[in-house]
mmCIF file with all atom_site columns, C-alpha atoms and ligand atoms in Angstrom:
data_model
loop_
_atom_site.group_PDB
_atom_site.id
_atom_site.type_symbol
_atom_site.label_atom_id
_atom_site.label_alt_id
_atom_site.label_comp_id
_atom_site.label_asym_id
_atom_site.label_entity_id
_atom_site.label_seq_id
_atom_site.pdbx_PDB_ins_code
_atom_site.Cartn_x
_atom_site.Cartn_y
_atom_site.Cartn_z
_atom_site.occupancy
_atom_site.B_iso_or_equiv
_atom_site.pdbx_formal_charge
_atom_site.auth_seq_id
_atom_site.auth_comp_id
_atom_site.auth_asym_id
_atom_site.auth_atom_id
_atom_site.pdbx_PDB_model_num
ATOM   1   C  CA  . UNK A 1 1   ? -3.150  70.115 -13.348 1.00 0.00 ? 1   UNK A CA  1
ATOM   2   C  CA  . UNK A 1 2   ? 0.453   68.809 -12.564 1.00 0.00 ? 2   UNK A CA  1
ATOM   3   C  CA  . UNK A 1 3   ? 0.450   66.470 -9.512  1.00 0.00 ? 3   UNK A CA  1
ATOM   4   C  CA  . UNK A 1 4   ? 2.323   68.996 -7.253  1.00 0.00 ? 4   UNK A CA  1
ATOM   5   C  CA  . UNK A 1 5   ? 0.304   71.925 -8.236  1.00 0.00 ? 5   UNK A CA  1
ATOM   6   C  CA  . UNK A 1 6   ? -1.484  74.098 -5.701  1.00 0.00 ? 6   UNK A CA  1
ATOM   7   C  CA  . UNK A 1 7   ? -4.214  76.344 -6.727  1.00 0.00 ? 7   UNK A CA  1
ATOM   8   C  CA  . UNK A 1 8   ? -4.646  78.937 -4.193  1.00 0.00 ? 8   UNK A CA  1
ATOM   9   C  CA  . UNK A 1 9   ? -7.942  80.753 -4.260  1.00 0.00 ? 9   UNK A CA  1
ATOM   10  C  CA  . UNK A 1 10  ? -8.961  84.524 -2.746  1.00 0.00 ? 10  UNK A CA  1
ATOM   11  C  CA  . UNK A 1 11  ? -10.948 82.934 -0.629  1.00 0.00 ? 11  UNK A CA  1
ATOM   12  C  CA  . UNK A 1 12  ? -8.878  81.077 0.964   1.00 0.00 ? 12  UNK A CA  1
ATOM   13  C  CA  . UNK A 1 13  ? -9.505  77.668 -0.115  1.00 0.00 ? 13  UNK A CA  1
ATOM   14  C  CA  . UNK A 1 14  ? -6.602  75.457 -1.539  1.00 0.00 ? 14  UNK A CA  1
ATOM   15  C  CA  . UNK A 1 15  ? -7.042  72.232 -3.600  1.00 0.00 ? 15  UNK A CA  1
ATOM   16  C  CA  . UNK A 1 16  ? -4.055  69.275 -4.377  1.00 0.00 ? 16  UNK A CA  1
ATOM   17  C  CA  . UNK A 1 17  ? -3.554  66.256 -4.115  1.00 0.00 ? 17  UNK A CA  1
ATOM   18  C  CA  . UNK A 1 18  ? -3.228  63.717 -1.566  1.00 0.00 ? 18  UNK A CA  1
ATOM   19  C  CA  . UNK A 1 19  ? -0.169  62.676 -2.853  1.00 0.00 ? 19  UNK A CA  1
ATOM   20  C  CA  . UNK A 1 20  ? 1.162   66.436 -2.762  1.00 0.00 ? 20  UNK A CA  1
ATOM   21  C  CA  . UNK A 1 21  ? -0.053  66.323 0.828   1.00 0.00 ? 21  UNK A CA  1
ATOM   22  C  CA  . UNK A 1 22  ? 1.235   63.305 1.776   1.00 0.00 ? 22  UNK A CA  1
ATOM   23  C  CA  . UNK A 1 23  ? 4.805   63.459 0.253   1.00 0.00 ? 23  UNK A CA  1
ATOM   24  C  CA  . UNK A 1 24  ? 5.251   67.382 1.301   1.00 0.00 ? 24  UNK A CA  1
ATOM   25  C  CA  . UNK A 1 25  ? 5.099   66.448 5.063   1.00 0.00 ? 25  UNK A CA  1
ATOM   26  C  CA  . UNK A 1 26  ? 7.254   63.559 4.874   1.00 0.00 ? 26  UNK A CA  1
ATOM   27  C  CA  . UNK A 1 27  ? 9.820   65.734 2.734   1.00 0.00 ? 27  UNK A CA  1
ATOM   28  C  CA  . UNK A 1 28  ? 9.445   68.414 5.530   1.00 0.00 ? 28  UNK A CA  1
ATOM   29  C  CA  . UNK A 1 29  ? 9.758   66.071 8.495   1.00 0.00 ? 29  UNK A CA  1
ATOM   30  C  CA  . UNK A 1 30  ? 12.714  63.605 7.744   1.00 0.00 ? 30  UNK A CA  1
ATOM   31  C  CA  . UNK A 1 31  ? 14.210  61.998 11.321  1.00 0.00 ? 31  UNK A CA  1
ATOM   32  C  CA  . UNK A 1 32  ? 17.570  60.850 10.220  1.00 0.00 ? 32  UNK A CA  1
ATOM   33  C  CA  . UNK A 1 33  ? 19.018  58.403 12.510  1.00 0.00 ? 33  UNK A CA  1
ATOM   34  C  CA  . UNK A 1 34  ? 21.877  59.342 15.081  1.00 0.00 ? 34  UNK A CA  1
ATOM   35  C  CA  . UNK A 1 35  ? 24.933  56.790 14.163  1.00 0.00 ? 35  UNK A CA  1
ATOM   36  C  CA  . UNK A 1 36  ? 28.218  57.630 12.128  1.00 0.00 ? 36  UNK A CA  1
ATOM   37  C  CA  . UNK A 1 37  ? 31.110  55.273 11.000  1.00 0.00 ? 37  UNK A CA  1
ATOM   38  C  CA  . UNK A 1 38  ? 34.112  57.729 10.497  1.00 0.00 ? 38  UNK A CA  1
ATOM   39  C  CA  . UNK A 1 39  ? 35.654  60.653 9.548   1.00 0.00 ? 39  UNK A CA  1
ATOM   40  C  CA  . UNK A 1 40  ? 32.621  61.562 6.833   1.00 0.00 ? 40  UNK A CA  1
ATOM   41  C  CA  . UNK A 1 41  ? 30.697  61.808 10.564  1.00 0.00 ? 41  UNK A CA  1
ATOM   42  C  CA  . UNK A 1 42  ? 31.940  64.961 11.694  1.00 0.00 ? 42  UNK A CA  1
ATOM   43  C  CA  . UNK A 1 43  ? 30.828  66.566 8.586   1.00 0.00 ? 43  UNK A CA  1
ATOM   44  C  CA  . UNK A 1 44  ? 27.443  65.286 9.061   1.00 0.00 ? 44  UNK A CA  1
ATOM   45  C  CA  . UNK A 1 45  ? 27.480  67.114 12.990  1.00 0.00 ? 45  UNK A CA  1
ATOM   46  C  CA  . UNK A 1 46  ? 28.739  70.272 11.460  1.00 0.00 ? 46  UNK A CA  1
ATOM   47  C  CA  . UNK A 1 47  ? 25.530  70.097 8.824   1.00 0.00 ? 47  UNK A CA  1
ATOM   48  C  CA  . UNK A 1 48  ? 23.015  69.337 12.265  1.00 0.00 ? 48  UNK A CA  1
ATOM   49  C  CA  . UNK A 1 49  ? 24.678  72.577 14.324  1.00 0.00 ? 49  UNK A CA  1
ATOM   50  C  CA  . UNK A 1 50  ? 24.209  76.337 13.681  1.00 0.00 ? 50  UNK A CA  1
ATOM   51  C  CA  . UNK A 1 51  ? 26.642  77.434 10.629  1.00 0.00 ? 51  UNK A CA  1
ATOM   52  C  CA  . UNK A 1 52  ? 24.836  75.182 8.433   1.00 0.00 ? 52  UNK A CA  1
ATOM   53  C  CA  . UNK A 1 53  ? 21.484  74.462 10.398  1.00 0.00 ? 53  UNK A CA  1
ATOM   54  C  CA  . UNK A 1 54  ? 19.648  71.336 8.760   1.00 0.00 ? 54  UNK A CA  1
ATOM   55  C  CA  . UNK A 1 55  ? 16.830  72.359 10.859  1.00 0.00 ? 55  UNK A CA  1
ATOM   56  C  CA  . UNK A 1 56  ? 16.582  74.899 7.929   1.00 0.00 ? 56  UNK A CA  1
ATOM   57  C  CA  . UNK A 1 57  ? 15.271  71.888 6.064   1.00 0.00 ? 57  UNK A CA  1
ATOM   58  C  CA  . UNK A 1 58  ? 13.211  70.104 8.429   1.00 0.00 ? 58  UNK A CA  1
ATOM   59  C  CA  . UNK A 1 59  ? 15.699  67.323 8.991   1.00 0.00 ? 59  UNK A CA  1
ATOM   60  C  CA  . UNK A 1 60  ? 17.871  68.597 12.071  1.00 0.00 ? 60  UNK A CA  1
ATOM   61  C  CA  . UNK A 1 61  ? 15.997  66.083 14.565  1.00 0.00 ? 61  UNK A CA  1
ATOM   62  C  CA  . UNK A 1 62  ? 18.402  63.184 14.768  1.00 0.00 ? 62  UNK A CA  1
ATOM   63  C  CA  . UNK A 1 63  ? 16.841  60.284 16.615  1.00 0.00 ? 63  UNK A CA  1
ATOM   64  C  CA  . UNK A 1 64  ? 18.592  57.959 18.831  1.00 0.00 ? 64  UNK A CA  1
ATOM   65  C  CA  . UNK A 1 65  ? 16.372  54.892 17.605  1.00 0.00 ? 65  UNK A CA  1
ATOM   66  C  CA  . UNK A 1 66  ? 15.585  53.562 14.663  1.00 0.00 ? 66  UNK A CA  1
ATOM   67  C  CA  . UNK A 1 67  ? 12.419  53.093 15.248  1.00 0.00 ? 67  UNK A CA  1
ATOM   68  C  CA  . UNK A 1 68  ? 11.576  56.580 15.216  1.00 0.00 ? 68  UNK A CA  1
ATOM   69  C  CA  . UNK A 1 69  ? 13.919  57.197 12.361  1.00 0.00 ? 69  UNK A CA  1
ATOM   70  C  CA  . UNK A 1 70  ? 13.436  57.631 8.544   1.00 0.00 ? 70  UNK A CA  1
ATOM   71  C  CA  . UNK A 1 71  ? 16.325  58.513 7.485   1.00 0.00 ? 71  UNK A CA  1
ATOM   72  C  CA  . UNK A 1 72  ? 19.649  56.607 7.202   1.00 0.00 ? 72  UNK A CA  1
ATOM   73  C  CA  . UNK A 1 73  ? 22.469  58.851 6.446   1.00 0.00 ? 73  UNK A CA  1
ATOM   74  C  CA  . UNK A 1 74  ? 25.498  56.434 6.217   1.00 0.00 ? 74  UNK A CA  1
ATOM   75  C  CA  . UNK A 1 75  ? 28.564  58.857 7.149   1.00 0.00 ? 75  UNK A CA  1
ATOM   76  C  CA  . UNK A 1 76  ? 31.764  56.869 7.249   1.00 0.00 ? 76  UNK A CA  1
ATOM   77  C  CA  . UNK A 1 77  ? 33.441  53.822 6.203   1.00 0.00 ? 77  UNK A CA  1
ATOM   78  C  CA  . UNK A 1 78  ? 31.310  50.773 6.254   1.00 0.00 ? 78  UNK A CA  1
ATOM   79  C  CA  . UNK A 1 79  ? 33.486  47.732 7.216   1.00 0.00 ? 79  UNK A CA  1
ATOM   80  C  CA  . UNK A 1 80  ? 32.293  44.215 6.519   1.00 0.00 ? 80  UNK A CA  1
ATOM   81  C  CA  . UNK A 1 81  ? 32.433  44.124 10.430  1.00 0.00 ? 81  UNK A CA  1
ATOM   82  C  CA  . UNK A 1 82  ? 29.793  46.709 10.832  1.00 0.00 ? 82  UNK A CA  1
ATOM   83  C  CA  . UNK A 1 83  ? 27.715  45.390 7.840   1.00 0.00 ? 83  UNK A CA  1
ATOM   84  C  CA  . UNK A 1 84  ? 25.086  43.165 10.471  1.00 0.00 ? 84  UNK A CA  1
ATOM   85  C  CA  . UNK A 1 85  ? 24.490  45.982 12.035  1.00 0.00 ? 85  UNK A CA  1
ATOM   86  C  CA  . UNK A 1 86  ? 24.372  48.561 9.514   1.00 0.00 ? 86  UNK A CA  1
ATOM   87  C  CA  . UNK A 1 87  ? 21.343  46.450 7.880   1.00 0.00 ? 87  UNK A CA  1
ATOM   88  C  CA  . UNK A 1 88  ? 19.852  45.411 11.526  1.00 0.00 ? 88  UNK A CA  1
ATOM   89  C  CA  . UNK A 1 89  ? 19.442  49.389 12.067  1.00 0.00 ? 89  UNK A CA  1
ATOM   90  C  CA  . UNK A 1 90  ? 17.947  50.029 8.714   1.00 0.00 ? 90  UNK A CA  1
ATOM   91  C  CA  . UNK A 1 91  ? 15.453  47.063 9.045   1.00 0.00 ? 91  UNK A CA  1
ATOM   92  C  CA  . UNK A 1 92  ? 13.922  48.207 12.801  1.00 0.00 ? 92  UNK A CA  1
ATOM   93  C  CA  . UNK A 1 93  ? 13.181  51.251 10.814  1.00 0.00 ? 93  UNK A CA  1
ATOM   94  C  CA  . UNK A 1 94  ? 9.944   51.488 9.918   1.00 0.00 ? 94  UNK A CA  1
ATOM   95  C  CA  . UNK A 1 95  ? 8.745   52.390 6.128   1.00 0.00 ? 95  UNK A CA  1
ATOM   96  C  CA  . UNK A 1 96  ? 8.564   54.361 4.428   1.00 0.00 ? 96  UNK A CA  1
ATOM   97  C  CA  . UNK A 1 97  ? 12.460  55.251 4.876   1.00 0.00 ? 97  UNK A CA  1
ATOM   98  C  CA  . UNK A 1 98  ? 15.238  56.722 2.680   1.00 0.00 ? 98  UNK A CA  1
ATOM   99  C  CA  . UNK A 1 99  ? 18.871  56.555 2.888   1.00 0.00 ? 99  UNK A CA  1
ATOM   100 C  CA  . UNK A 1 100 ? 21.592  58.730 1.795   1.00 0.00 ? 100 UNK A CA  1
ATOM   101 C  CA  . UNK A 1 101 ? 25.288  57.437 1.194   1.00 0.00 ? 101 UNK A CA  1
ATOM   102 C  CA  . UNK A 1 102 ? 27.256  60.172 2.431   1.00 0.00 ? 102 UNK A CA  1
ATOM   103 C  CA  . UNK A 1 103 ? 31.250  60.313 1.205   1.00 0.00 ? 103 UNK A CA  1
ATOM   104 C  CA  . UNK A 1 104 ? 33.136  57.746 -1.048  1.00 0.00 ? 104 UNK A CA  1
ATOM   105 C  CA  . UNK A 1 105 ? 33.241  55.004 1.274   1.00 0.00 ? 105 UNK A CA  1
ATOM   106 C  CA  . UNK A 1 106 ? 29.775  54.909 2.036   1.00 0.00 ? 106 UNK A CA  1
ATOM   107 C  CA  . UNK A 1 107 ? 29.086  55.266 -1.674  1.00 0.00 ? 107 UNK A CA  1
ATOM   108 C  CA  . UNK A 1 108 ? 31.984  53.178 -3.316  1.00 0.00 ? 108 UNK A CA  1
ATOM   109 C  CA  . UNK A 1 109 ? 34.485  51.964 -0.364  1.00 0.00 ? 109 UNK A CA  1
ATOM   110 C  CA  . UNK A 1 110 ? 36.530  55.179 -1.257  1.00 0.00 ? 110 UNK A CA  1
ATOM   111 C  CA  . UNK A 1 111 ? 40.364  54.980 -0.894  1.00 0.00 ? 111 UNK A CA  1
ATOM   112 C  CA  . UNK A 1 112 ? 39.717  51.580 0.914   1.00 0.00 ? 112 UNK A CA  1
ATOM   113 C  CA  . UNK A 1 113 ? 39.589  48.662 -1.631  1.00 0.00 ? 113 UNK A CA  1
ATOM   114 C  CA  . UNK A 1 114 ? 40.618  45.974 1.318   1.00 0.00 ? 114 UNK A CA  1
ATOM   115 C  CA  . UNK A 1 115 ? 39.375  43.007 2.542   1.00 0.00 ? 115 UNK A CA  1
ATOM   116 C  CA  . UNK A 1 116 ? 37.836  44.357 5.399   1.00 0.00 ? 116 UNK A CA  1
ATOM   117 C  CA  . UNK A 1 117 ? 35.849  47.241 3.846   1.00 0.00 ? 117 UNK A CA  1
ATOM   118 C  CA  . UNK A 1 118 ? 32.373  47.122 2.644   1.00 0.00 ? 118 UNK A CA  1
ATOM   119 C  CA  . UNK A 1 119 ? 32.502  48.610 -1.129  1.00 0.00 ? 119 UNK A CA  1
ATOM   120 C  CA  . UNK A 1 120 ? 29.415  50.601 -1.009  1.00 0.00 ? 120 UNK A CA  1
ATOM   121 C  CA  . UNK A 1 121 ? 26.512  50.599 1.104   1.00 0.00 ? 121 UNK A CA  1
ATOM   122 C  CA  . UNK A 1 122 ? 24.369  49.593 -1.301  1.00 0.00 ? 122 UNK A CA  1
ATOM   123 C  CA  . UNK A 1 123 ? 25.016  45.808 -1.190  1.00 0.00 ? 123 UNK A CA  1
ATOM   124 C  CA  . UNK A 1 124 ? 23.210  45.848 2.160   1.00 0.00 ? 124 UNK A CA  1
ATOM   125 C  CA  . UNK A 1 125 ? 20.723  48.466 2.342   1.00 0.00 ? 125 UNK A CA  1
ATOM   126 C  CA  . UNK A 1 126 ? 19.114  50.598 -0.665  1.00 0.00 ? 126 UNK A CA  1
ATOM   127 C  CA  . UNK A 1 127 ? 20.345  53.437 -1.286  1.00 0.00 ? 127 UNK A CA  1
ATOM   128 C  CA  . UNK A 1 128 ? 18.182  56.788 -2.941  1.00 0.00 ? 128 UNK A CA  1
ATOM   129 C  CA  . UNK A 1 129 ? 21.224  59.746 -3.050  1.00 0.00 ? 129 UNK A CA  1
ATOM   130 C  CA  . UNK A 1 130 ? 25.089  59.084 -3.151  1.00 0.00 ? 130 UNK A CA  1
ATOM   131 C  CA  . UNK A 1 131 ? 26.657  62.212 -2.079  1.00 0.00 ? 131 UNK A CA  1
ATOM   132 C  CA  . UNK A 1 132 ? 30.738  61.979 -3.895  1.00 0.00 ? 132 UNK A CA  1
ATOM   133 C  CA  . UNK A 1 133 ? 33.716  63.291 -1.584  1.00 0.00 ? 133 UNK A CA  1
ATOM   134 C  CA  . UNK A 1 134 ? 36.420  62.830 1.065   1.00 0.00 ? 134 UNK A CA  1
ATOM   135 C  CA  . UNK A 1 135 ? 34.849  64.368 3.021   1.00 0.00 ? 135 UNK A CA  1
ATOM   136 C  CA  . UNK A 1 136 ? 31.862  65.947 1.288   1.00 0.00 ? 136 UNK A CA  1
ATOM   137 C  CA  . UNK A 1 137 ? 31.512  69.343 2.813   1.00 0.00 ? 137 UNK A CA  1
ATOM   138 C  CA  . UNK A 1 138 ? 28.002  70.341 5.005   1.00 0.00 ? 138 UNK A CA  1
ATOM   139 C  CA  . UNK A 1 139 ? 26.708  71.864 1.494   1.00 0.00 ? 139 UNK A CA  1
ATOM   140 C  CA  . UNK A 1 140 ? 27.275  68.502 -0.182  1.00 0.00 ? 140 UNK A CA  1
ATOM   141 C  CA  . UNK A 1 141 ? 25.010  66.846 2.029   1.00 0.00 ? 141 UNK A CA  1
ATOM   142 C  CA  . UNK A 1 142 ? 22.590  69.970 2.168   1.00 0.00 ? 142 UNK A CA  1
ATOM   143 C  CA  . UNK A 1 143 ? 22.688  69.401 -1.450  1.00 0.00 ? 143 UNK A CA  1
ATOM   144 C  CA  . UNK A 1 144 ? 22.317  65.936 -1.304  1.00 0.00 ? 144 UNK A CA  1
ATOM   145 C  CA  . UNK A 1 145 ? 19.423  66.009 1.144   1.00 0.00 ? 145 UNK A CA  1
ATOM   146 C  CA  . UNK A 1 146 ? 17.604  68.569 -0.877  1.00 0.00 ? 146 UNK A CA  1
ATOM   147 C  CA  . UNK A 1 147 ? 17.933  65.594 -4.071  1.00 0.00 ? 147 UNK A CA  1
ATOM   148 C  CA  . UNK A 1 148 ? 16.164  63.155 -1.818  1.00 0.00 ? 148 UNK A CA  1
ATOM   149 C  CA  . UNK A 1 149 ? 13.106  65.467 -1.023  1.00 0.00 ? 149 UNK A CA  1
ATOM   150 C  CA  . UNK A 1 150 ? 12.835  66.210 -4.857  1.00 0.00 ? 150 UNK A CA  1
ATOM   151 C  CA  . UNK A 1 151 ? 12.653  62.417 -4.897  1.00 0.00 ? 151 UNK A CA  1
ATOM   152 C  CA  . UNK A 1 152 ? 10.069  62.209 -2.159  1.00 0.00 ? 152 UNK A CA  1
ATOM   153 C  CA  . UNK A 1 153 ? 7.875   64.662 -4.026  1.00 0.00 ? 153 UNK A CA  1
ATOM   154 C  CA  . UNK A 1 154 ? 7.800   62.405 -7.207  1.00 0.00 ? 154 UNK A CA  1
ATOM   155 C  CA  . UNK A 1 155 ? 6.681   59.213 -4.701  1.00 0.00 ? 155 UNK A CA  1
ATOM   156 C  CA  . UNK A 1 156 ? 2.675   57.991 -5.090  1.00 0.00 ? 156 UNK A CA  1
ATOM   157 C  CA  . UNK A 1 157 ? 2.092   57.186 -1.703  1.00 0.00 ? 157 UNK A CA  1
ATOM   158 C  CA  . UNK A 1 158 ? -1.764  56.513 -2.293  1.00 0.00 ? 158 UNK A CA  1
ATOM   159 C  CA  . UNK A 1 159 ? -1.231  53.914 -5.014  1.00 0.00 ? 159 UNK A CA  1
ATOM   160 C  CA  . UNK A 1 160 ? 0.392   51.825 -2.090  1.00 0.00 ? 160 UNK A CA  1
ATOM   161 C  CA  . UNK A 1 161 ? -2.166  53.159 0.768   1.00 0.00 ? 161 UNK A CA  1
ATOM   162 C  CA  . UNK A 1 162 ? -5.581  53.110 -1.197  1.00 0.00 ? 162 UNK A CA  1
ATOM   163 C  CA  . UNK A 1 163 ? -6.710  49.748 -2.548  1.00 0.00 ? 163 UNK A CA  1
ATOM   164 C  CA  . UNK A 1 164 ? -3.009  48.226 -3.415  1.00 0.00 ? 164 UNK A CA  1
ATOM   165 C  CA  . UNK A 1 165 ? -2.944  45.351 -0.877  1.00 0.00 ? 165 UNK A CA  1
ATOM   166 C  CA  . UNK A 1 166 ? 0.457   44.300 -0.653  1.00 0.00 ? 166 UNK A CA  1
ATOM   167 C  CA  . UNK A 1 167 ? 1.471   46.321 -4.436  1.00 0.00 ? 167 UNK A CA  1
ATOM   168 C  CA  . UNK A 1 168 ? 5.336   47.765 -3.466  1.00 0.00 ? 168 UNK A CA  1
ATOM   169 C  CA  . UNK A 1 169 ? 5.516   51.267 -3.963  1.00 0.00 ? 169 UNK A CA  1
ATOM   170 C  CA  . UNK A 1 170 ? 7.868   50.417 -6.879  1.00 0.00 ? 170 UNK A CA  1
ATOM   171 C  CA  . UNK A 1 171 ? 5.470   48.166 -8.341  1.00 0.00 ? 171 UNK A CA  1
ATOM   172 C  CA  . UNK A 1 172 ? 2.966   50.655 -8.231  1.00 0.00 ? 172 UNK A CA  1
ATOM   173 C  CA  . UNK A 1 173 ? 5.200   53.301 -9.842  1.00 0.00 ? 173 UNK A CA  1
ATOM   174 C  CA  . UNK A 1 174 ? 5.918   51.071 -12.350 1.00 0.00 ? 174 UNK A CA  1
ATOM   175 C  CA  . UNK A 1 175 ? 2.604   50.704 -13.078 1.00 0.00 ? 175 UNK A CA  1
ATOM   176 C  CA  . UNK A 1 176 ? 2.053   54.212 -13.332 1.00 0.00 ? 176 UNK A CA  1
ATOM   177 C  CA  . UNK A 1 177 ? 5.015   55.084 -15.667 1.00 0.00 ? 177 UNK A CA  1
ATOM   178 C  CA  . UNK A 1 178 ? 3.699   52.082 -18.188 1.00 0.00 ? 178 UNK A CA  1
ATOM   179 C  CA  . UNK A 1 179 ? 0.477   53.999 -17.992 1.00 0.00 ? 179 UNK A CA  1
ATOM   180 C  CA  . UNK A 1 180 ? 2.020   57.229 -18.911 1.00 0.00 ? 180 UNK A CA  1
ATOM   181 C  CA  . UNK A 1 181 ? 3.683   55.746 -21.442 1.00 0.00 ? 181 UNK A CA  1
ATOM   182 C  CA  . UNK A 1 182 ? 0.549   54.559 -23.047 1.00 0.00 ? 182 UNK A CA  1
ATOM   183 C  CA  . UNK A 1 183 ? -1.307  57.654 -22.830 1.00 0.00 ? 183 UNK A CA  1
ATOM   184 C  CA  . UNK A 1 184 ? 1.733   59.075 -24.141 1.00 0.00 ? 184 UNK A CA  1
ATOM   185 C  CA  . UNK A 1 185 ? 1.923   56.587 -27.174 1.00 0.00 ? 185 UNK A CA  1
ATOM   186 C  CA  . UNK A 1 186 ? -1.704  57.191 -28.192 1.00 0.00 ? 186 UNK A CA  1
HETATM 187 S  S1  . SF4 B 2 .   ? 34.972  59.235 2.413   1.00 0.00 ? 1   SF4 B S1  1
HETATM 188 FE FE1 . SF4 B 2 .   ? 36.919  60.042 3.253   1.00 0.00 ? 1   SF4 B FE1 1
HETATM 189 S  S2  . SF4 B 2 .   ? 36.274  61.374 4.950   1.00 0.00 ? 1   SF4 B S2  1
HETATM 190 FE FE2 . SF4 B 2 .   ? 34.525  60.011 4.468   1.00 0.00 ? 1   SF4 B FE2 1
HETATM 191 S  S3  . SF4 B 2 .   ? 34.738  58.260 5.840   1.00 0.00 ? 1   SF4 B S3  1
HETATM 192 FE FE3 . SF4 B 2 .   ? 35.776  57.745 3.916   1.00 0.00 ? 1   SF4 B FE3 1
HETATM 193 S  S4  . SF4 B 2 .   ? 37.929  58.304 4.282   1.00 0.00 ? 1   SF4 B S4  1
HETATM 194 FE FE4 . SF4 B 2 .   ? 36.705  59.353 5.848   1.00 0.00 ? 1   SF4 B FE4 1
#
């Protein structure tokens, strides 16, 4: 059985997998955080309201802490100014967490190769989907957001709960890609 099969009975009894479980509700609940940088910003409001409707996803309940947040969409410019804060937001939120680079600035520094302007996100925070544009339009980041919870369904989140200890949940899938590799080799 694949990992994200379910096998739906008459009776009315389903079986999966924890994992499926797990990852399924976290895909289906995401809390991005409320913050945006620039101009890639109003894009990301004109996703959240009605023409677009993130709720349609399960994402449309932005969160005005991090600590109730799990998802980072960084919409805008990132200036080395902003870069403290930018990484003090994403570490008060708690795991597990995802971000999303939204626009060429936030992916690359975009049109701004200056002194004063971070040149990607990613030297300060990890990022999981890079979303190209100036602006991306709502769909980009619909599309983008529907890459990351393909991504969350391919996460093992009982390797790190059940008997890991302190295994990272990329050590852990590491570990189970070598394994597959094996099987797959013999
Ligand atoms: S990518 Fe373009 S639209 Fe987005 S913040 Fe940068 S300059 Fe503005």
């Amino acid at each position: 059985m694949a990992k994200e099969q379910v096998i739906e009975s008459s009776s009315g009894i389903i079986t999966t997998t924890v994992d499926f479980v797990f990852n399924w509700a976290r895909k289906s609940a995401l809390w991005p955080m409320t913050f945006g940088l620039a101009c890639c910003a109003i894009e990301m409001m004109a996703t959240g309201a009605s023409r677009f409707d993130l709720d349609r996803f399960g994402a449309g309940v932005f969160r005005p802490s991090p600590r109730q947040s799990d998802l980072m969409i960084v919409a805008g410019t990132p200036t080395l100014k902003m870069g403290p804060v930018i990484k003090r937001v994403w570490d008060q939120m708690p795991e597990p967490k995802w971000c999303i680079a939204m626009g060429a600035c936030a992916s690359t520094g975009g049109p701004f190769p200056t002194y004063s302007t971070l040149q990607g996100v990613d030297r300060i925070v990890p990022v999981d989907v890079y979303i190209p544009g100036c602006p991306p339009r709502p769909e980009a980041l619909l599309y983008g957001l529907m890459r990351l919870q393909d991504k969350i369904m391919q996460e093992h989140p009982t390797q790190f709960i059940f008997g890991r200890g302190s295994v990272s949940q990329e050590e852990a899938e590491g570990k189970i890609n070598q394994e597959e590799a094996e099987g797959t080799a013999a």
